[in-house]
CSV table of C-alpha atoms in Angstrom, one decimal:
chain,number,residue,atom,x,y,z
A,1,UNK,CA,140.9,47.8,23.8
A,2,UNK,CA,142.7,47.8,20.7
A,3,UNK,CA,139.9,47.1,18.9
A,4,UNK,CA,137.9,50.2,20.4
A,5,UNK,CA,141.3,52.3,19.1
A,6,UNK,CA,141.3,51.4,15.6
A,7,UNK,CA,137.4,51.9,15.5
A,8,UNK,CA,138.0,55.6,17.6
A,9,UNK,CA,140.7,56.6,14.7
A,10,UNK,CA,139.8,54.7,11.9
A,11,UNK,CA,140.6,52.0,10.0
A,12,UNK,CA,144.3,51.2,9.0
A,13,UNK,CA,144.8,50.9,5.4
A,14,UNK,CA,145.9,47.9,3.3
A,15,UNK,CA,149.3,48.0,1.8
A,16,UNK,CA,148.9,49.6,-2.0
A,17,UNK,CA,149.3,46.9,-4.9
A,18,UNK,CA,151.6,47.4,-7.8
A,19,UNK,CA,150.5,46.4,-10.9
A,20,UNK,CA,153.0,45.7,-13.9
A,21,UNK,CA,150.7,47.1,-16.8
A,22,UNK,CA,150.5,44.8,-19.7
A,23,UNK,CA,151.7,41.8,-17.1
A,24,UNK,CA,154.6,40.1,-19.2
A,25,UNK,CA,154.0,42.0,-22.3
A,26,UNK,CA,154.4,45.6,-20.4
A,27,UNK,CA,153.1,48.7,-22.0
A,28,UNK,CA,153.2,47.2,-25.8
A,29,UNK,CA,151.5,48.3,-28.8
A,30,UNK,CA,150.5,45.0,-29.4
A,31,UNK,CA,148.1,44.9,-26.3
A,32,UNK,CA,144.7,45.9,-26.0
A,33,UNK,CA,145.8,48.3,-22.6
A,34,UNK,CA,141.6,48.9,-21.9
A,35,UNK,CA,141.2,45.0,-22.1
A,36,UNK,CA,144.5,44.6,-19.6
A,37,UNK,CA,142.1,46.8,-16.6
A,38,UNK,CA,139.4,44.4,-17.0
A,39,UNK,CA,138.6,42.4,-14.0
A,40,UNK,CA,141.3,44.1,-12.1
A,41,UNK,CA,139.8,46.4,-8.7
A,42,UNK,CA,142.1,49.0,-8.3
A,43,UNK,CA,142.4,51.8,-5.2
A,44,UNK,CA,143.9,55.0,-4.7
A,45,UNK,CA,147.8,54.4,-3.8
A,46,UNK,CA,148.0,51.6,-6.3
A,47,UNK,CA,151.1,51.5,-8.1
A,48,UNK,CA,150.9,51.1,-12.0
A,49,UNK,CA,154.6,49.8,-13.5
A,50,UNK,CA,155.1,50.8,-16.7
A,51,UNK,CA,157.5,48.8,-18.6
A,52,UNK,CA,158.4,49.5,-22.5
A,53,UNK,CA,161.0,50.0,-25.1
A,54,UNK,CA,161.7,54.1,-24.3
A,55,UNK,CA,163.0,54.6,-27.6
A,56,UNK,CA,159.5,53.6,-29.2
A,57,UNK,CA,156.9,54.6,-26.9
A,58,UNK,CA,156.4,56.5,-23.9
A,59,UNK,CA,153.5,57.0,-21.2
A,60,UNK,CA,151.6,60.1,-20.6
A,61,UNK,CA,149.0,61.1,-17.8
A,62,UNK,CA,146.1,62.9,-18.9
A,63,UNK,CA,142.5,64.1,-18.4
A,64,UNK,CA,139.8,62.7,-19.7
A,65,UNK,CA,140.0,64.9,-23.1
A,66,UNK,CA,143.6,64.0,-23.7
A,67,UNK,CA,142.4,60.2,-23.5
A,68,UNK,CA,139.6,60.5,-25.6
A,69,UNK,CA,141.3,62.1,-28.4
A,70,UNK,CA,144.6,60.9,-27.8
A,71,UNK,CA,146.3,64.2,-27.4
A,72,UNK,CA,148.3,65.9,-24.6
A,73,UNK,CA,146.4,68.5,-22.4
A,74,UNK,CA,147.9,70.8,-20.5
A,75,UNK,CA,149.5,69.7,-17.2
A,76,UNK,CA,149.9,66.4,-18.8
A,77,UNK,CA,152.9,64.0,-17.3
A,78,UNK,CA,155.0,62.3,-20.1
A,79,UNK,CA,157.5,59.7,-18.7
A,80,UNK,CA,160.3,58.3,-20.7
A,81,UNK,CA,162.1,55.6,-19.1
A,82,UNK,CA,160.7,52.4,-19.9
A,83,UNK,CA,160.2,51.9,-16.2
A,84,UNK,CA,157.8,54.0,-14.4
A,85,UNK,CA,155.9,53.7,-11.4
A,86,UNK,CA,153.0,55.6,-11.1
A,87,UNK,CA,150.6,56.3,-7.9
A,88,UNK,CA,147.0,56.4,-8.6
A,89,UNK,CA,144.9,58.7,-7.6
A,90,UNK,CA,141.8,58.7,-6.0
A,91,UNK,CA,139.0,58.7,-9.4
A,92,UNK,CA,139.8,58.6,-12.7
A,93,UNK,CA,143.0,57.8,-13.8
A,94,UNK,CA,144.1,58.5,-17.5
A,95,UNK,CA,147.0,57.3,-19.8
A,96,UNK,CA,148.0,57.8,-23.2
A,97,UNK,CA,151.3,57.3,-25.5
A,98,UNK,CA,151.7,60.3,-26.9
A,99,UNK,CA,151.5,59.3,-30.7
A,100,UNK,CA,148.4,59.7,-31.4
A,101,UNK,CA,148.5,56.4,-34.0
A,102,UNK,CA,149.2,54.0,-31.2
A,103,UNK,CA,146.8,55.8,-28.7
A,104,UNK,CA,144.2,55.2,-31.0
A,105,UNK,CA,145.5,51.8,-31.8
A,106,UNK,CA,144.9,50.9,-28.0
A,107,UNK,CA,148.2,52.5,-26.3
A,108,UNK,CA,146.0,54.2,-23.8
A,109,UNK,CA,143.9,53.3,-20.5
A,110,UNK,CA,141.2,54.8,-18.1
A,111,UNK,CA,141.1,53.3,-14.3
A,112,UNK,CA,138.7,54.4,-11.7
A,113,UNK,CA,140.7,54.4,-8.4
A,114,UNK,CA,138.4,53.6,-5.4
A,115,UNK,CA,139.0,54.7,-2.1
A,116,UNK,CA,141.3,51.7,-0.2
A,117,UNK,CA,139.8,49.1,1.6
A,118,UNK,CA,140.4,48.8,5.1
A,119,UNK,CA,142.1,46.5,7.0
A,120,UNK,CA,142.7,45.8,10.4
């Protein structure tokens, strides 16, 4: 019976993951931050931690353009902290440190947020 429930209203959802970006090393000039998503499956409702010296770098979230050319587009999120959590989205998922020289020194990341996996 309960089985016939959850496949009447759909599956229930797995807990979201957090993710401590950079692992140890947090969000660090240092790191290759594209090389840190690799091999990593990440789903919509994922949490990214950012954690970083807030008087030296910051993390923004952009589109696609602002990643790509290391710049802020409009409606672009720039956090402060040192400690941020962020929820992914469903899709693409960009971020950026807003100096351009360290974006382009690998400060920045794109994840593709998949739909979450069920669970019952």
């Amino acid at each position: 019976m309960v089985i016939l429930m959850v496949l009447q209203f759909g599956a229930i959802h797995s807990k979201p993951t957090t993710y401590m970006v950079g692992d140890e090393d947090g969000w660090d000039s240092g790191l290759d931050m594209e090389g840190w998503t690799k091999g990593k499956t990440f789903h919509a409702g994922d949490f990214l931690v950012f954690t970083y010296d807030g008087q030296q770098f910051d993390v923004a979230v952009v589109n696609q353009t602002g990643h790509d050319s290391c710049s802020l587009n409009d409606g672009a999120k720039v956090f402060h902290s040192g400690n941020d959590k962020i929820q992914l989205a469903f899709g693409a998922n960009y971020f950026i440190d807003t100096v351009a020289d360290l974006c382009a020194a690998g400060m920045k990341m794109a994840i593709n947020a998949t739909a979450p996996p069920p669970s019952v």
